[in-house]
Short mmCIF file of C-alpha atoms in Angstrom, two decimals:
data_model
loop_
_atom_site.label_atom_id
_atom_site.label_comp_id
_atom_site.label_asym_id
_atom_site.label_seq_id
_atom_site.Cartn_x
_atom_site.Cartn_y
_atom_site.Cartn_z
CA MET A 1 -18.47 -0.75 11.27
CA ARG A 2 -16.69 -3.39 13.34
CA ILE A 3 -12.95 -3.14 12.54
CA GLY A 4 -10.09 -5.32 13.75
CA VAL A 5 -6.55 -3.93 13.85
CA VAL A 6 -4.37 -7.04 13.63
CA ALA A 7 -0.82 -6.77 14.94
CA PRO A 8 2.07 -9.00 16.05
CA ARG A 9 3.01 -8.91 19.72
CA SER A 10 6.69 -9.29 20.49
CA GLU A 11 7.76 -11.59 23.30
CA PRO A 12 8.49 -10.27 25.83
CA PRO A 13 5.98 -7.49 25.07
CA THR A 14 7.41 -4.05 24.37
CA VAL A 15 5.79 -0.68 23.75
CA GLY A 16 7.36 1.35 20.99
CA GLY A 17 6.28 3.56 18.12
CA ALA A 18 4.37 0.78 16.33
CA GLU A 19 2.42 -0.20 19.44
CA ARG A 20 1.53 3.43 20.15
CA ALA A 21 0.42 3.87 16.54
CA TRP A 22 -1.89 0.82 16.70
CA THR A 23 -3.40 1.98 19.98
CA GLY A 24 -3.88 5.45 18.54
CA LEU A 25 -5.51 4.05 15.42
CA VAL A 26 -7.99 2.00 17.44
CA GLY A 27 -8.94 5.11 19.41
CA ALA A 28 -9.25 7.19 16.25
CA LEU A 29 -11.48 4.61 14.59
CA ALA A 30 -13.72 4.68 17.66
CA GLU A 31 -13.82 8.49 17.51
CA ALA A 32 -14.89 8.18 13.86
CA GLY A 33 -17.88 6.08 14.92
CA HIS A 34 -16.53 2.57 14.35
CA GLU A 35 -16.31 -0.31 16.78
CA ALA A 36 -12.60 -1.06 16.78
CA GLU A 37 -10.49 -3.69 18.53
CA LEU A 38 -6.76 -4.39 18.63
CA VAL A 39 -6.15 -8.08 17.88
CA THR A 40 -2.64 -9.23 18.78
CA PHE A 41 -0.88 -12.57 18.77
CA PRO A 42 2.65 -13.48 19.92
CA VAL A 43 5.44 -13.61 17.35
CA ASP A 44 8.96 -14.84 18.06
CA GLU A 45 11.57 -13.66 15.54
CA SER A 46 14.50 -15.51 17.07
CA GLY A 47 14.79 -17.94 14.17
CA PHE A 48 13.28 -19.30 10.98
CA GLY A 49 11.07 -21.85 12.75
CA PRO A 50 9.46 -19.42 15.22
CA LEU A 51 8.93 -16.88 12.44
CA THR A 52 7.15 -19.34 10.14
CA ARG A 53 4.99 -20.40 13.10
CA GLY A 54 4.01 -16.75 13.39
CA TYR A 55 2.95 -16.73 9.74
CA ARG A 56 0.92 -19.91 10.29
CA ASP A 57 -0.77 -18.45 13.37
CA ALA A 58 -1.69 -15.30 11.45
CA ALA A 59 -2.97 -17.26 8.44
CA GLN A 60 -5.24 -19.29 10.75
CA LEU A 61 -6.78 -16.31 12.53
CA ASP A 62 -10.58 -16.32 12.49
CA LEU A 63 -11.53 -12.69 11.87
CA SER A 64 -15.07 -13.40 10.72
CA THR A 65 -16.58 -11.21 13.45
CA PHE A 66 -15.05 -8.12 11.81
CA GLU A 67 -16.43 -6.32 8.77
CA LEU A 68 -12.99 -4.98 7.90
CA VAL A 69 -9.45 -5.59 9.17
CA ILE A 70 -6.31 -3.44 9.09
CA SER A 71 -2.76 -4.75 9.39
CA SER A 72 0.64 -3.07 9.29
CA LYS A 73 3.39 -5.65 9.80
CA TYR A 74 4.45 -9.19 9.04
CA PRO A 75 3.24 -11.77 9.71
CA ALA A 76 -0.11 -10.20 10.69
CA TRP A 77 -0.83 -9.08 7.15
CA ILE A 78 -1.25 -12.68 5.97
CA ALA A 79 -4.39 -12.92 8.12
CA PRO A 80 -7.32 -13.73 5.80
CA HIS A 81 -10.25 -11.38 5.30
CA PRO A 82 -12.20 -10.29 2.21
CA ARG A 83 -11.94 -6.62 3.25
CA HIS A 84 -8.35 -6.29 4.36
CA VAL A 85 -6.62 -2.89 4.41
CA LEU A 86 -2.84 -2.59 4.58
CA TRP A 87 -1.28 0.31 6.49
CA MET A 88 2.31 -0.77 5.93
CA PHE A 89 5.01 -0.10 8.52
CA HIS A 90 7.62 -2.48 7.13
CA PRO A 91 8.32 -6.12 6.29
CA LEU A 92 11.14 -8.07 7.94
CA ARG A 93 13.86 -5.68 6.81
CA GLY A 94 16.64 -8.21 7.36
CA VAL A 95 15.42 -10.17 4.34
CA TYR A 96 14.56 -7.09 2.29
CA ASP A 97 16.45 -3.79 2.10
CA THR A 98 18.99 -4.51 4.86
CA TYR A 99 19.75 -8.09 3.75
CA HIS A 100 23.04 -6.98 2.19
CA LEU A 101 24.33 -5.91 5.61
CA PHE A 102 24.48 -9.56 6.67
CA LYS A 103 26.72 -10.43 3.68
CA ALA A 104 24.61 -13.51 2.95
CA PRO A 105 24.32 -14.82 -0.63
CA LEU A 106 21.14 -14.48 -2.66
CA ASP A 107 21.41 -18.00 -4.07
CA PRO A 108 20.98 -20.83 -1.54
CA GLY A 109 23.41 -22.99 -3.51
CA PRO A 110 23.64 -26.72 -2.60
CA VAL A 111 21.17 -27.57 0.18
CA GLU A 112 19.76 -30.61 1.92
CA PRO A 113 16.91 -32.50 0.17
CA ALA A 114 14.23 -31.26 2.60
CA THR A 115 15.37 -27.68 2.07
CA ARG A 116 15.33 -28.21 -1.69
CA THR A 117 11.70 -29.34 -1.49
CA LEU A 118 10.82 -26.12 0.35
CA LEU A 119 12.69 -23.98 -2.18
CA ASP A 120 10.96 -25.69 -5.10
CA LEU A 121 7.59 -24.83 -3.55
CA VAL A 122 8.32 -21.13 -3.04
CA ARG A 123 9.47 -20.86 -6.63
CA GLY A 124 5.92 -21.75 -7.59
CA PRO A 125 2.87 -19.46 -7.74
CA ALA A 126 2.14 -17.35 -4.66
CA ARG A 127 -1.44 -18.27 -3.75
CA ARG A 128 -3.29 -18.51 -0.46
CA ASP A 129 -4.34 -22.10 -1.11
CA ARG A 130 -0.64 -23.09 -1.10
CA ILE A 131 0.31 -21.47 2.24
CA SER A 132 -0.25 -24.64 4.24
CA GLU A 133 1.86 -26.70 1.82
CA VAL A 134 4.76 -24.25 2.04
CA LEU A 135 4.64 -23.96 5.83
CA ASP A 136 4.40 -27.74 6.21
CA ALA A 137 7.51 -28.02 4.02
CA ALA A 138 9.26 -25.48 6.25
CA ASP A 139 8.38 -27.57 9.32
CA ALA A 140 9.61 -30.70 7.55
CA ALA A 141 12.93 -29.04 6.67
CA ILE A 142 13.44 -27.96 10.27
CA ALA A 143 12.68 -31.48 11.49
CA ALA A 144 15.04 -33.01 8.92
CA VAL A 145 18.10 -30.77 9.25
CA GLY A 146 17.60 -29.03 12.60
CA ALA A 147 16.60 -25.49 13.43
CA ASP A 148 20.24 -24.34 13.58
CA HIS A 149 21.29 -25.75 10.22
CA PRO A 150 22.97 -23.21 7.89
CA ASP A 151 20.28 -23.93 5.26
CA LEU A 152 17.70 -22.26 7.51
CA ARG A 153 19.57 -19.36 9.06
CA LEU A 154 17.70 -16.10 9.51
CA PRO A 155 18.49 -14.00 7.63
CA GLY A 156 19.75 -16.28 4.90
CA PRO A 157 18.92 -17.13 1.28
CA THR A 158 16.29 -19.80 2.06
CA SER A 159 14.53 -17.78 4.75
CA ARG A 160 14.63 -14.75 2.47
CA LEU A 161 12.91 -16.60 -0.38
CA VAL A 162 10.28 -18.13 1.92
CA VAL A 163 9.38 -14.82 3.60
CA HIS A 164 9.22 -13.04 0.24
CA TRP A 165 6.85 -15.74 -1.04
CA LEU A 166 4.59 -15.49 2.02
CA ASP A 167 4.51 -11.69 1.75
CA ARG A 168 3.67 -11.85 -1.96
CA VAL A 169 0.63 -13.93 -1.07
CA ALA A 170 -0.36 -11.59 1.75
CA LEU A 171 0.10 -8.26 -0.05
CA SER A 172 -1.25 -9.07 -3.50
CA SER A 173 -4.08 -7.02 -4.94
CA GLY A 174 -6.30 -10.08 -4.67
CA GLU A 175 -5.79 -10.18 -0.90
CA ILE A 176 -5.58 -6.48 0.03
CA ALA A 177 -8.53 -4.20 -0.72
CA ARG A 178 -6.56 -0.99 -0.15
CA HIS A 179 -2.81 -0.40 0.13
CA THR A 180 -1.60 2.44 2.35
CA ALA A 181 1.74 3.13 4.05
CA LEU A 182 2.98 5.00 7.10
CA SER A 183 5.36 7.12 5.01
CA ARG A 184 6.43 7.80 1.46
CA THR A 185 9.83 6.30 2.38
CA ILE A 186 8.09 2.97 2.95
CA ALA A 187 5.81 3.24 -0.06
CA VAL A 188 8.66 3.63 -2.55
CA ARG A 189 11.11 1.05 -1.21
CA ALA A 190 11.96 -1.66 -3.71
CA ASP A 191 10.11 -4.97 -3.26
CA TYR A 192 7.97 -3.83 -0.33
CA LEU A 193 4.77 -3.69 -2.39
CA PRO A 194 3.72 -5.84 -5.35
CA VAL A 195 4.84 -4.64 -8.76
CA GLY A 196 2.43 -2.05 -10.12
CA VAL A 197 0.75 -1.40 -6.75
CA GLY A 198 0.94 2.10 -5.29
CA ALA A 199 0.08 3.13 -1.75
CA HIS A 200 -1.55 6.15 -0.18
CA VAL A 201 0.49 7.71 2.65
CA ALA A 202 -1.06 8.14 6.10
CA HIS A 203 1.29 9.71 8.65
CA ALA A 204 0.62 8.81 12.28
CA PRO A 205 0.36 11.70 14.75
CA SER A 206 1.89 11.85 18.20
CA ASP A 207 -0.15 10.83 21.23
CA VAL A 208 2.56 11.78 23.74
CA PRO A 209 1.22 14.48 26.08
CA THR A 210 3.34 17.63 26.18
CA PRO A 211 3.03 20.10 29.06
CA PRO A 212 2.95 23.86 28.50
CA THR A 213 6.38 25.44 28.83
CA THR A 214 7.99 28.83 28.72
CA GLU A 215 10.98 29.33 26.49
CA GLY A 216 13.16 29.78 29.55
CA ASP A 217 12.50 26.12 30.38
CA ARG A 218 14.48 24.88 27.38
CA THR A 219 17.71 23.74 28.90
CA HIS A 220 19.04 20.62 27.15
CA LEU A 221 19.34 18.58 23.98
CA PHE A 222 17.30 15.38 24.02
CA THR A 223 17.03 12.26 21.92
CA THR A 224 15.37 8.92 22.48
CA SER A 225 15.04 5.60 20.70
CA ARG A 226 15.99 1.98 21.00
CA LEU A 227 19.72 1.88 21.61
CA ASP A 228 20.94 -0.16 18.67
CA GLY A 229 23.05 0.40 15.58
CA PRO A 230 20.53 1.65 12.99
CA LYS A 231 19.40 4.46 15.32
CA ARG A 232 22.94 5.94 15.20
CA ILE A 233 23.00 7.37 18.71
CA ASP A 234 26.79 7.12 18.32
CA LEU A 235 26.59 9.83 15.65
CA VAL A 236 24.79 12.12 18.12
CA ILE A 237 27.39 11.41 20.82
CA ARG A 238 30.26 12.17 18.44
CA ALA A 239 28.50 15.35 17.32
CA MET A 240 28.64 16.67 20.90
CA ALA A 241 32.39 17.17 20.48
CA HIS A 242 31.42 19.99 18.08
CA VAL A 243 28.88 21.61 20.42
CA PRO A 244 30.63 24.12 22.70
CA GLY A 245 29.50 25.05 26.18
CA ASP A 246 27.92 23.05 28.94
CA VAL A 247 24.55 22.21 27.38
CA PRO A 248 23.62 18.65 28.41
CA LEU A 249 22.55 15.86 26.06
CA LEU A 250 19.93 13.54 27.56
CA ILE A 251 19.46 10.14 25.90
CA GLY A 252 16.34 8.07 26.57
CA GLY A 253 15.83 4.40 25.76
CA ILE A 254 17.40 1.01 26.27
CA GLY A 255 18.80 -1.57 23.88
CA PRO A 256 21.64 -3.91 22.95
CA ASP A 257 24.05 -1.09 22.07
CA GLU A 258 23.83 0.62 25.47
CA ASP A 259 27.19 -0.50 26.90
CA ARG A 260 29.08 0.55 23.78
CA LEU A 261 27.32 3.94 23.71
CA ARG A 262 28.02 4.58 27.39
CA ALA A 263 31.69 3.81 26.80
CA LEU A 264 31.74 6.17 23.81
CA ALA A 265 30.22 8.97 25.92
CA ALA A 266 32.34 8.34 29.02
CA ASP A 267 34.67 11.30 28.45
CA ASP A 268 31.84 13.85 28.09
CA ASP A 269 30.13 14.51 31.41
CA ARG A 270 27.40 16.50 29.64
CA ILE A 271 25.91 13.27 28.27
CA ARG A 272 23.44 11.39 30.46
CA PHE A 273 21.57 8.14 29.78
CA LEU A 274 18.03 8.08 31.20
CA GLY A 275 16.99 4.49 30.46
CA ARG A 276 13.36 3.74 29.70
CA VAL A 277 11.23 6.91 29.73
CA GLU A 278 7.46 6.86 30.35
CA ASP A 279 5.16 8.95 28.15
CA ASP A 280 4.47 11.73 30.67
CA GLU A 281 8.18 12.22 31.31
CA LEU A 282 8.88 11.90 27.58
CA GLY A 283 6.56 14.81 26.82
CA ARG A 284 8.30 17.00 29.39
CA LEU A 285 11.75 16.15 28.02
CA TYR A 286 10.65 17.08 24.49
CA ALA A 287 9.02 20.30 25.66
CA GLU A 288 12.07 21.43 27.63
CA ALA A 289 14.60 20.59 24.90
CA ILE A 290 16.38 23.19 22.80
CA ALA A 291 16.44 20.66 19.96
CA VAL A 292 16.02 16.93 19.32
CA PRO A 293 18.75 15.31 17.21
CA PHE A 294 17.18 12.26 15.55
CA VAL A 295 19.47 10.63 12.99
CA PRO A 296 18.52 6.97 12.34
CA TYR A 297 19.62 5.35 9.10
CA ASP A 298 16.78 5.08 6.55
CA GLU A 299 14.05 5.10 9.20
CA ASP A 300 10.61 3.89 8.15
CA TYR A 301 8.85 6.92 9.64
CA GLY A 302 10.25 8.06 12.97
CA LEU A 303 7.38 8.93 15.30
CA ILE A 304 9.96 10.71 17.47
CA THR A 305 10.08 13.42 14.79
CA VAL A 306 6.36 14.16 15.15
CA GLU A 307 6.47 13.87 18.95
CA ALA A 308 9.22 16.47 19.19
CA MET A 309 7.62 18.80 16.66
CA ALA A 310 4.28 18.61 18.50
CA ALA A 311 6.12 19.91 21.57
CA GLY A 312 7.37 22.90 19.57
CA THR A 313 10.94 21.59 19.49
CA PRO A 314 13.14 21.67 16.38
CA VAL A 315 14.27 18.29 15.07
CA VAL A 316 17.76 18.06 13.60
CA THR A 317 18.01 15.07 11.29
CA VAL A 318 20.34 13.99 8.48
CA ALA A 319 19.95 13.50 4.76
CA ASP A 320 19.88 9.68 4.77
CA SER A 321 17.48 9.27 7.70
CA GLY A 322 14.49 8.37 5.52
CA GLY A 323 11.11 9.07 7.12
CA PRO A 324 12.10 12.11 9.21
CA THR A 325 13.27 13.93 6.08
CA GLU A 326 9.80 13.83 4.54
CA ILE A 327 8.31 15.58 7.58
CA VAL A 328 11.06 18.08 8.43
CA ARG A 329 11.52 21.03 6.05
CA HIS A 330 15.08 22.27 6.28
CA GLY A 331 15.34 25.75 7.75
CA VAL A 332 11.57 26.01 8.22
CA ASP A 333 10.49 23.61 10.95
CA GLY A 334 13.75 21.71 11.50
CA LEU A 335 17.19 21.14 10.08
CA ILE A 336 18.51 18.46 7.68
CA VAL A 337 22.29 18.17 7.45
CA ASP A 338 24.93 15.76 6.23
CA PRO A 339 25.32 12.57 8.31
CA THR A 340 28.64 13.53 9.88
CA PRO A 341 29.50 14.47 13.47
CA GLU A 342 30.82 17.83 12.28
CA ALA A 343 27.66 18.82 10.37
CA LEU A 344 25.31 17.56 13.05
CA GLY A 345 27.30 19.23 15.81
CA ALA A 346 27.37 22.55 13.93
CA ALA A 347 23.56 22.47 13.49
CA LEU A 348 23.00 21.75 17.17
CA ALA A 349 25.48 24.45 18.18
CA GLU A 350 23.64 26.94 15.95
CA LEU A 351 20.35 26.35 17.78
CA VAL A 352 21.96 26.38 21.21
CA ALA A 353 23.67 29.72 20.43
CA ASP A 354 20.58 31.34 18.88
CA PRO A 355 17.52 30.77 21.11
CA ALA A 356 15.38 33.11 18.99
CA ARG A 357 16.09 31.01 15.89
CA ALA A 358 15.31 27.82 17.81
CA ARG A 359 12.00 29.31 19.00
CA GLU A 360 11.07 30.35 15.46
CA ILE A 361 11.78 26.89 14.04
CA GLY A 362 10.04 25.23 17.00
CA ALA A 363 6.87 27.27 16.48
CA ALA A 364 6.79 26.24 12.82
CA ALA A 365 7.38 22.63 13.87
CA ARG A 366 4.37 22.76 16.18
CA ARG A 367 2.19 24.08 13.35
CA ARG A 368 3.46 21.35 11.04
CA ALA A 369 2.75 18.59 13.57
CA ALA A 370 -0.74 19.96 14.18
CA ARG A 371 -1.62 19.11 10.58
CA ILE A 372 -0.77 15.43 11.14
CA THR A 373 -3.97 14.16 12.77
CA TRP A 374 -5.74 10.88 13.43
CA PRO A 375 -8.91 11.90 11.54
CA ALA A 376 -6.79 12.56 8.45
CA ALA A 377 -4.96 9.24 8.88
CA VAL A 378 -8.24 7.32 9.26
CA ARG A 379 -9.67 8.92 6.13
CA THR A 380 -6.60 7.92 4.14
CA ILE A 381 -6.39 4.39 5.53
CA LEU A 382 -10.05 3.55 4.97
CA GLY A 383 -10.61 5.53 1.80
CA ASP A 384 -13.89 4.44 0.21
CA LEU A 385 -14.05 1.39 2.46
CA GLY A 386 -15.37 3.43 5.36
CA SER A 387 -18.80 1.86 5.09
CA PRO A 388 -19.96 -1.58 3.88
CA SER A 389 -21.94 -0.05 1.02
CA GLU A 390 -18.74 1.17 -0.61
CA LEU A 391 -17.92 -2.38 -1.70
CA GLY A 392 -21.16 -2.91 -3.53
CA GLY A 393 -22.96 -3.97 -0.36
CA ILE A 394 -20.67 -6.92 0.36
CA ARG A 395 -21.16 -7.91 3.99
CA ASP A 396 -20.04 -11.54 3.76
CA THR A 397 -16.99 -11.80 6.01
CA ARG A 398 -16.29 -15.49 5.49
CA VAL A 399 -12.57 -16.10 5.63
CA SER A 400 -10.27 -18.52 3.86
CA ARG A 401 -8.40 -20.22 6.67
CA ILE A 402 -5.57 -22.67 6.26
CA PRO A 403 -5.88 -25.90 8.20
CA PRO A 404 -3.31 -26.89 10.83
CA SER A 405 -1.88 -29.53 8.48
CA SER A 406 -1.50 -29.95 4.76
CA ALA A 407 -5.15 -30.29 3.76
CA GLY A 408 -4.59 -27.45 1.32
CA GLY A 409 -7.33 -25.65 -0.56
CA GLY A 410 -9.47 -22.77 0.65
CA THR A 411 -12.87 -21.24 0.22
CA ALA A 412 -13.56 -18.79 -2.56
CA ARG A 413 -12.98 -15.14 -1.73
CA PRO A 414 -15.42 -12.48 -2.89
CA LYS A 415 -13.85 -10.05 -5.34
CA VAL A 416 -14.94 -6.80 -6.92
CA VAL A 417 -13.64 -5.52 -10.25
CA ALA A 418 -14.03 -1.84 -11.02
#
């Protein structure tokens, strides 16, 4: 079967966990006997206007050469196809579960007339044949009040309502043939999926190569991620005050919080920042680590967890980290502690002081990671859609595309009722 994996491409392009997962999925689909291709398009999230342009670009994609498509993130999942499978990573979290952090109101309140027209539209039914009308109204509001007007801030009440409306269209049961998610954490979050729709969970494995090591090679603590607030590298740095001895902490990654984190770590010469780390070096750092502290707040999945476990290295995470806590089993193949510097530091100190215990947990972690495989993920993602015959022989891949302007309408979509 010819399968397209449709994904947004950030500008400038970056390679993170999502990009590695999409590349891995394409390879796994090929291994399973399918002809698979990664289809990307640029998406700029710097403001409301660029984001809605991304939704328009996705909604206009011509995917008629594919028999089935898979998407994981906004705005790619609004791409039209009669056999569309969702493998959800996350929506735009700033207008969903982290919206409250921006202290923005839910009600737009008094707004300009052009903004009011847009809001009236997204309070109407969420249907594909109305996408063009809504996006044209968004363009008109931007032209009328300016991209920087408070009415259209991102995140803000208007942008929140518009994105929610677009996602309701994209993720409805009429548009998605099969709903799956990268983790249970994602699948159960409020408002992510349509009411009454459940999702199968397909964990992504690690594709980071790990070299063979001897236990004597384990010399440091290691963590890596984008250096920004939700990853809570500051919690790991503060925890080092409760780890005695001279064991070093190596931190990989770059990001907007780097200067603040370096300043926080300045008084501890055991802490080193490595910057961007390539995959081969990343595998070595995992394999030579005593433990990997990974403590993001409410992480969607946390591929770092699986990468470290695949290297036979214990992961120490915290109770509110989300995705990592559904993979790590406390005291068996990792540790889960309270999200405080004292608790995290004590757990790390325990593993540093007891190499035999760290080896035991690391061996169990390797066995756990070995059960997270691409063949299993592919089976879960595709389900009964693995061959065209499973949809009653439907092979018609005509798509309902929205026109560049407000022509509206759309072609009928084939549907199957079981």
